[in-house]
Coordinates of C-alpha atoms and ligand atoms in Angstrom, one line a residue:
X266 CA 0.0 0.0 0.0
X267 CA 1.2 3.5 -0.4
X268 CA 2.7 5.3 1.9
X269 CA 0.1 8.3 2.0
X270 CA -3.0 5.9 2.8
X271 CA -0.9 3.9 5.5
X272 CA 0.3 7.1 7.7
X273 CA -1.3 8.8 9.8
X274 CA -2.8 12.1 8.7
X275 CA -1.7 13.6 12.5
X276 CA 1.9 12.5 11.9
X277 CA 2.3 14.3 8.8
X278 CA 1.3 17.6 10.3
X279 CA 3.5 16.8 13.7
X280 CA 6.4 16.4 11.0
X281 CA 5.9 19.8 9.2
X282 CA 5.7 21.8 12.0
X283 CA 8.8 19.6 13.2
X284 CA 10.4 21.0 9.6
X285 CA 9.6 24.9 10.2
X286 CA 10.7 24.8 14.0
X287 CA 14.0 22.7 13.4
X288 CA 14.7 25.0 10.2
X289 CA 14.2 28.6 12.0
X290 CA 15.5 27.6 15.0
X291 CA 18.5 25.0 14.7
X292 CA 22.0 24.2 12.8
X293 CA 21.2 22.4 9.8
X294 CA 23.6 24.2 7.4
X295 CA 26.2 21.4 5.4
X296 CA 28.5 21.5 8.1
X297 CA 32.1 20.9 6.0
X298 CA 31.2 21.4 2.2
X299 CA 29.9 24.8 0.7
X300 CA 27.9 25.3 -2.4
X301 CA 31.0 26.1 -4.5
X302 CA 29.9 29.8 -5.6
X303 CA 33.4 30.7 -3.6
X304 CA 35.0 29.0 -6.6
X305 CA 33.4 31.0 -9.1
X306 CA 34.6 34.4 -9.9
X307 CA 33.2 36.8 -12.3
X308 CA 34.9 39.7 -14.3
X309 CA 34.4 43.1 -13.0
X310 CA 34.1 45.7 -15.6
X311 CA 35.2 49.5 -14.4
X312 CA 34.4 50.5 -18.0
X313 CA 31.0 49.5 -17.7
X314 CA 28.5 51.9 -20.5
X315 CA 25.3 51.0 -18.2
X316 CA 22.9 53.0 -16.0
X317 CA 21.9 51.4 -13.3
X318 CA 18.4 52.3 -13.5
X319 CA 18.4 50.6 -16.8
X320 CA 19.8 47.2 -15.5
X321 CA 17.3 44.9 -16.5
X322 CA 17.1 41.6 -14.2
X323 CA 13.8 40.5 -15.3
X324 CA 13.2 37.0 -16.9
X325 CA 10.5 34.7 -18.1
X326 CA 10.2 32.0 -15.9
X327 CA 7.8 28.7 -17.1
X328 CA 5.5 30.6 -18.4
X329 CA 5.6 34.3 -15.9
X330 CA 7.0 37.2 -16.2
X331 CA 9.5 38.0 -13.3
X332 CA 11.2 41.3 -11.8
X333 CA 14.4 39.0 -11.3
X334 CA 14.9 35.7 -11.4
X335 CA 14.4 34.3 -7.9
X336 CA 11.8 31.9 -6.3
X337 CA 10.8 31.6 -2.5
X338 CA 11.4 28.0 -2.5
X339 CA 8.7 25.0 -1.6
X340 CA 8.5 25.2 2.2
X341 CA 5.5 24.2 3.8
X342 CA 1.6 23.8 3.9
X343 CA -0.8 21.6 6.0
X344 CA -1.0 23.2 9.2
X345 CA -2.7 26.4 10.1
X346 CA 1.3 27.8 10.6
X347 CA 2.2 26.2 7.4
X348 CA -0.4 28.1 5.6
X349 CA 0.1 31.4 7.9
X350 CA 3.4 31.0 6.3
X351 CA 2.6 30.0 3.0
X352 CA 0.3 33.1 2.2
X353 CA 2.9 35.8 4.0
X354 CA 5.7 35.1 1.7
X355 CA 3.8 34.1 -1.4
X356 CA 2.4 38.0 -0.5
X357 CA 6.2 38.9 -0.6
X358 CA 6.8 37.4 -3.3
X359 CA 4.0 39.0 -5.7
X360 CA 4.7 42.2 -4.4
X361 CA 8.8 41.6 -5.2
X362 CA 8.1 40.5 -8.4
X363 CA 9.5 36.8 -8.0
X364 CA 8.1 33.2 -7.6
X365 CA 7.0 31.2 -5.0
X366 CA 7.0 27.5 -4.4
X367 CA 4.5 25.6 -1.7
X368 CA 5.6 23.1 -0.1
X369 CA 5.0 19.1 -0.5
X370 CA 0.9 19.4 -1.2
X371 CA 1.5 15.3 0.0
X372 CA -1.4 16.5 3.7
X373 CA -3.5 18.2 1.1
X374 CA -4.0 14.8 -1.2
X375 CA -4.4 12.7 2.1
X376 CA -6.4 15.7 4.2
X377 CA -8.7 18.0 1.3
X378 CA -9.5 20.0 4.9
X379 CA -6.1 20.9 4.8
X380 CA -6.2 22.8 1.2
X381 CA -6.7 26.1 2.3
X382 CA -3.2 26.3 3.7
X383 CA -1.7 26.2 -0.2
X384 CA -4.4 28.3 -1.4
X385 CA -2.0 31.8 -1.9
X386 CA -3.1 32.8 -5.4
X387 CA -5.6 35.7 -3.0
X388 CA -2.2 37.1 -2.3
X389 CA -0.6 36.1 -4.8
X390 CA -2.9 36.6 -7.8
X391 CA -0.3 37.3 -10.6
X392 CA 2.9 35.6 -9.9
X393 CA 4.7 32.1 -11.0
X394 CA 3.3 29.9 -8.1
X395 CA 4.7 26.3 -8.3
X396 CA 3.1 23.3 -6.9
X397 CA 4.9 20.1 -5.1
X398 CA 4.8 17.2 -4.6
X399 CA 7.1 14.3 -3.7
X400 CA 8.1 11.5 -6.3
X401 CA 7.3 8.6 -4.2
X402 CA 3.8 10.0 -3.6
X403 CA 3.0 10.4 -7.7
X404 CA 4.1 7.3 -8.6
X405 CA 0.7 6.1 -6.1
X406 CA -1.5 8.9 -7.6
X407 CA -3.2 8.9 -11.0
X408 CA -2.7 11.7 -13.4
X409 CA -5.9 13.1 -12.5
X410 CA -5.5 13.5 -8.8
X411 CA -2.0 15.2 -9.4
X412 CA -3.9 17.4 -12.2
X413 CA -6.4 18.5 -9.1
X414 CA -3.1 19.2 -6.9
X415 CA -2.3 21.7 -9.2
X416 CA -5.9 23.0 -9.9
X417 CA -6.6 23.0 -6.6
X418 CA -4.1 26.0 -5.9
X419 CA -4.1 27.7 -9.4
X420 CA -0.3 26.1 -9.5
X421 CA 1.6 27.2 -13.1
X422 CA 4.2 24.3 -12.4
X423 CA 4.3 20.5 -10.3
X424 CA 7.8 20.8 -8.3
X425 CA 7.9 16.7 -8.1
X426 CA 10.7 16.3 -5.8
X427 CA 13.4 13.9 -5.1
X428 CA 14.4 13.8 -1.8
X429 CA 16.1 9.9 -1.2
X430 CA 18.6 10.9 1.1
X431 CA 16.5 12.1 3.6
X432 CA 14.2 9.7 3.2
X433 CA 16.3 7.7 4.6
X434 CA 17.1 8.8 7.5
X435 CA 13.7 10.0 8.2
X436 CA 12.3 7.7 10.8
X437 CA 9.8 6.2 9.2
X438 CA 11.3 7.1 5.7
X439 CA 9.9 6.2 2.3
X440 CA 12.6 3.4 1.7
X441 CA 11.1 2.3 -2.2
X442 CA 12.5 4.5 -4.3
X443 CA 11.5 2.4 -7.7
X444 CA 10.0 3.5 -10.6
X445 CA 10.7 7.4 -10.3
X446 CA 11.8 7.5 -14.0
X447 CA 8.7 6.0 -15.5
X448 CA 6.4 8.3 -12.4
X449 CA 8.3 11.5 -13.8
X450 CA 7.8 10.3 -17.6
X451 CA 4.0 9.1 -17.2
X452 CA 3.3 12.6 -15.4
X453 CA 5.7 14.8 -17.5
X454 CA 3.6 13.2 -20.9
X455 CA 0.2 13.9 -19.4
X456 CA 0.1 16.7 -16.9
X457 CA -0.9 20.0 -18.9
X458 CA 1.6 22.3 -16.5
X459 CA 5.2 22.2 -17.1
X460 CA 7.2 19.3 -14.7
X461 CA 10.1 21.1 -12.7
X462 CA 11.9 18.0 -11.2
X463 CA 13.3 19.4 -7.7
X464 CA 16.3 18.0 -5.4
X465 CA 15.8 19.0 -1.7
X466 CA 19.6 20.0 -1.0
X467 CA 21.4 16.8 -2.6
X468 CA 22.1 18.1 -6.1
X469 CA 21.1 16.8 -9.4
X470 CA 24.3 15.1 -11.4
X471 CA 24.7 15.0 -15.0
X472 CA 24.1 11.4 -15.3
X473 CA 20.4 12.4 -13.5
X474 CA 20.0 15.1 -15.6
X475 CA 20.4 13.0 -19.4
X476 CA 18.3 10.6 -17.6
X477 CA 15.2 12.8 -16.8
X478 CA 15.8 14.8 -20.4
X479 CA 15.3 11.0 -22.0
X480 CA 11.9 10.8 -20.8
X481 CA 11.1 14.9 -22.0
X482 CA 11.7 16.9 -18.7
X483 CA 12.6 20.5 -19.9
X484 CA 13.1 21.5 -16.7
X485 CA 14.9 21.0 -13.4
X486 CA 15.8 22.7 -9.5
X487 CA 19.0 21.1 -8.8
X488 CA 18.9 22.1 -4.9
X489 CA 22.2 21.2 -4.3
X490 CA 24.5 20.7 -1.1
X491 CA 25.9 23.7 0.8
X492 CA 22.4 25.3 2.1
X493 CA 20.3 23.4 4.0
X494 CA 21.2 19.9 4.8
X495 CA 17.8 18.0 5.1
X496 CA 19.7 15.0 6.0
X497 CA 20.4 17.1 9.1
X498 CA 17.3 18.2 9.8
X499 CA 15.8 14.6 9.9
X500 CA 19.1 13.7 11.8
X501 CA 18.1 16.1 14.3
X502 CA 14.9 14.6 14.6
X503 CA 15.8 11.2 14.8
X504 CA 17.7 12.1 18.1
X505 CA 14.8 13.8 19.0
X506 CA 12.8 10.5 18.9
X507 CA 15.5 8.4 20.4
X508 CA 16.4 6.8 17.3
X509 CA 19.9 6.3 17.5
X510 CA 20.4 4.5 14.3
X511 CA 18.9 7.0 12.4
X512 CA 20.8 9.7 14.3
X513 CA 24.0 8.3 13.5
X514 CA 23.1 7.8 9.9
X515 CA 22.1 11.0 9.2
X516 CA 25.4 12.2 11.1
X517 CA 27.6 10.4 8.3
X518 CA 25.6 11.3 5.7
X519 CA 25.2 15.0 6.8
X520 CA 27.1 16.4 4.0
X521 CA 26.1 14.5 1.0
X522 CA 25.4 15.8 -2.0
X523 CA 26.8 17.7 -5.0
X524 CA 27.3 21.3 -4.5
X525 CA 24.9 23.6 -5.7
X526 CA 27.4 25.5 -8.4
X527 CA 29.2 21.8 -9.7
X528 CA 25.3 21.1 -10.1
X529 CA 24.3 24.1 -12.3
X530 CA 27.4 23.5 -14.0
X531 CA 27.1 20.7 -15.0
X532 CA 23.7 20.3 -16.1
X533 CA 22.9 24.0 -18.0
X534 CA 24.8 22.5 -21.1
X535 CA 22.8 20.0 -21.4
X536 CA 19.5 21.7 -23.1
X537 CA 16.9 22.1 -20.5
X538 CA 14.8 24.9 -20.9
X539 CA 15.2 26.4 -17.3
X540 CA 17.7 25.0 -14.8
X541 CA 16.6 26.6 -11.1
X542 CA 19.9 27.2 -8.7
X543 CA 18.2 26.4 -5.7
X544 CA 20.4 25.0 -2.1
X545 CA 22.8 27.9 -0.1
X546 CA 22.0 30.8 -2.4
X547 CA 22.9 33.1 0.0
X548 CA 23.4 36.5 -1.7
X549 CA 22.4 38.2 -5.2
X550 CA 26.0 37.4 -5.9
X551 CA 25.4 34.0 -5.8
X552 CA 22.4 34.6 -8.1
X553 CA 24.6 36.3 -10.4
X554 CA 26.8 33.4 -10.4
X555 CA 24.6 31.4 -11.3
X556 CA 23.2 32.5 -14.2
X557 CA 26.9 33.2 -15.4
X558 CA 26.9 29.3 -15.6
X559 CA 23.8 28.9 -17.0
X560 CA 21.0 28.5 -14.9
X561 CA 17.7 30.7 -15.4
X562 CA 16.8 31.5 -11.9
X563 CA 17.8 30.8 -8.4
X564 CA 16.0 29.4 -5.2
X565 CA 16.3 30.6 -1.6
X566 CA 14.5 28.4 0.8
X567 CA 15.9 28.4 4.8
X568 CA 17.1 31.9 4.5
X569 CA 13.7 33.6 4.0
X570 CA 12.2 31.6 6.8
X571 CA 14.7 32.8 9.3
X572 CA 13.3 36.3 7.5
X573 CA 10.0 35.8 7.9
X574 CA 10.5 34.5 11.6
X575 CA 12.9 37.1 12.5
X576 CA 11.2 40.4 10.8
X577 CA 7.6 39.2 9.5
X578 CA 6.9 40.0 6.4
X579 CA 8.6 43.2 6.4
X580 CA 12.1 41.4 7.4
X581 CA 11.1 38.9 4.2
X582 CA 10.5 42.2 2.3
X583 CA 14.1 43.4 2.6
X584 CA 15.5 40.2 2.4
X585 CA 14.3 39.5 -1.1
X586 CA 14.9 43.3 -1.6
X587 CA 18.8 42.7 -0.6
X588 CA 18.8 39.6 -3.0
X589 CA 18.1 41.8 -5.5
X590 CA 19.6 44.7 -4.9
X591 CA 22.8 42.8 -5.1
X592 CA 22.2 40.8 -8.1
X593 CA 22.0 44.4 -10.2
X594 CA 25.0 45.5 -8.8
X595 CA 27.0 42.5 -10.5
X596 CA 24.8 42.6 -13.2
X597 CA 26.5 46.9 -13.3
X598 CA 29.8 45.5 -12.1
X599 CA 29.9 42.7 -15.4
X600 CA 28.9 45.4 -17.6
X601 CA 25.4 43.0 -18.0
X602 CA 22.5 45.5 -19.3
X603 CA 20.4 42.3 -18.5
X604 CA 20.4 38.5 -17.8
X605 CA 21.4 37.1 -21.5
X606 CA 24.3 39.6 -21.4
X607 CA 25.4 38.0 -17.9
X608 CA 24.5 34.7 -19.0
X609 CA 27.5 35.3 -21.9
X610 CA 30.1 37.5 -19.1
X611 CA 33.0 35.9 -19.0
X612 CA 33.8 33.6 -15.5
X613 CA 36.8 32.1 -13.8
X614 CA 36.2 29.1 -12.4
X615 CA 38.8 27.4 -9.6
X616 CA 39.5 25.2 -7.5
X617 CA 37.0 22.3 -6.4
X618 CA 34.3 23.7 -8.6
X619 CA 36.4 23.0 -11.7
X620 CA 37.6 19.8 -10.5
X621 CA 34.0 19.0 -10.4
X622 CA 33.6 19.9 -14.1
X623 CA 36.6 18.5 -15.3
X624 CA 35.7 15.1 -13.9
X625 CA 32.0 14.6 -14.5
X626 CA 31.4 16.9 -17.8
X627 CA 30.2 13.9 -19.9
X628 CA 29.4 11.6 -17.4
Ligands
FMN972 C1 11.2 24.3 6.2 C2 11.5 23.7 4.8 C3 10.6 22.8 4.3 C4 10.9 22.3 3.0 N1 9.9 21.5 2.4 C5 10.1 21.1 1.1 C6 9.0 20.5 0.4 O1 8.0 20.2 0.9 N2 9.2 20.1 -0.9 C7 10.4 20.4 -1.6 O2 10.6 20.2 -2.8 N3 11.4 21.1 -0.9 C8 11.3 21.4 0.4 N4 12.3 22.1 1.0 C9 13.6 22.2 0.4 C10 13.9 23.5 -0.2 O3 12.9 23.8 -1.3 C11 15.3 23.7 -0.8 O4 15.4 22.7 -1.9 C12 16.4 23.3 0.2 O5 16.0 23.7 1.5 C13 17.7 24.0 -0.2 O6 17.5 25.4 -0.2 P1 18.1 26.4 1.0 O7 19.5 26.0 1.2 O8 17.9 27.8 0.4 O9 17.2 26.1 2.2 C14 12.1 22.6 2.3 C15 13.0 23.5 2.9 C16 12.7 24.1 4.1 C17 13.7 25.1 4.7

């Protein structure tokens, strides 16, 4: 039986507001390995011919227009604090001009009560709103039941995420990860919103990436490792439990994953239509970088939670405001009048990052 029908609707709530608490609250960077954006160095122009009023970081982004290219990233929903949540930075982010993803709409498929806690587009009538929902969960629901997931919240995009790592450790984990490739290529053929398929801090590689193009995804969030380790938060719970096995898993594991620049490196040649930097995006500067090595947008997930806690909506406000505020200065300081021109600025790329490159570029 799938996993959704056996667990208990109760735990699945107790376990989000586990998520929020343990995220706002606790250490659960990577604790020894960084998103490799230090490696990454790009060319400043003192020549640059630009006004900055006239630096244009706007994009297209599946489908929406956006003021830069950055998405809240999928967080929560199926608590009354998830949805609290959900609607003040999916306010934020229509009035910034960027994207916003819901978290795992798994308690909404299982609960219907619970739908009102996705249900943003009130705030957020206008902007790119992306739906989620994990892999494992699809691959037990039928096209039509993902199809009113999406409805259900006026959704332009299905996140389906892959999160095996901390499955894992998650007491009580998903632990049958079969048939993801066919689940993403049954719902990428007959879903009538574009796909994104979504890491949850673990990186996508290339090999991944070829893979999920086979079967016609067109676009991807690589979430990498350097941000938030979600092995760490479900390691954190697992000693909260008592589960020592788990605890100790999750400790060896805590790092794992590919860093979130090697990621977007490595995949952005490879044709997808957007390629979302999400995982330790922790200033417009890293947004900058990315798109130097080709990815379309970046995601910022913990950070804007810690925001949101620490400043309401306001503190979200400037956070996203900062994000961007710095992104435009690179774009001035690259002599980039708007994204495509940054996309072509000239990088150098060191250490580990182009070790990672050298050593899994066509593989
Ligand atoms: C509190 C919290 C809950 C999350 N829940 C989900 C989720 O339901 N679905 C998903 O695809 N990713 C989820 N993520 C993962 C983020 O979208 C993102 O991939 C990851 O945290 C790395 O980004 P960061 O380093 O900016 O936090 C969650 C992240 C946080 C902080």
């Amino acid at each position: 039986m799938a996993k959704t029908e056996e667990q208990p609707v109760s735990s699945i709530g107790q376990r989000k507001a586990d998520h929020l608490a343990i995220c706002a609250n606790e250490e659960v960077g990577f604790r020894h390995i960084s998103t490799l954006f230090e490696d990454v160095r790009l060319v400043h122009d003192a020549l640059a011919d630009l006004d900055e009023r006239t630096v244009d970081a706007s994009c297209t982004l599946l489908g929406k227009k956006l003021r830069a290219p950055l998405i809240i990233a999928a967080m929560t929903g199926g608590t009354d604090e998830a949805g609290e949540v959900n609607r003040e930075l999916a306010r934020v982010a229509e009035e910034m001009g960027v994207g916003f993803g819901l978290g795992s709409q798994r308690a909404m498929h299982v609960r219907p009560s619970s739908a009102p806690t996705y249900r943003v587009r009130e705030v957020a009538p206008t902007t790119l709103v992306l739906g989620n929902v994990g892999v494992v969960q699809a691959k037990s629901m039928s096209t039509e039941e993902l199809r009113a997931l999406v409805g259900g919240v006026g959704a332009d995009a299905l996140c389906v995420h892959l999160n095996p790592a901390m499955e894992l450790v998650q007491p009580g984990g998903d632990r049958d990860f079969s048939g993801s490739l066919d689940t993403i290529a049954r719902v990428v053929a007959e879903l009538p919103v574009p796909v994104v398929v979504k890491e949850t801090g673990c990186g996508l590689s290339p090999d991944v990436g070829r893979r999920l193009r086979n079967v016609g995804v067109q676009h991807l969030d690589v979430s990498g490792a350097g941000g938030t380790s979600w092995v760490g938060v479900e390691a954190k719970r697992a000693a909260i439990a008592g589960d020592d096995a788990s605890t100790s898993l999750g400790e060896t594991f805590w790092d794992w994953g590919i860093p979130t620049a090697a990621s977007v490196a490595l995949l952005a040649p490879l044709g997808f239509r957007s390629v979302i930097a999400t995982g330790g995006v922790a200033s417009g500067l890293d947004v900058a970088k990315a798109v130097a090595l080709g990815a379309s947008a970046a995601g910022i997930a913990r950070p804007f939670l810690k925001a949101l806690r620490a400043g309401g909506p306001a503190g979200a406000r400037s956070a996203v405001d900062a994000i961007v505020r710095e992104l435009r200065a690179a774009m001035l300081l690259t002599g980039s009048q708007n994204l495509r021109a940054l996309t072509r600025s000239r990088r150098v790329v060191t250490g580990a990052l182009s070790e990672w490159i050298e050593q899994l570029s066509g593989h």
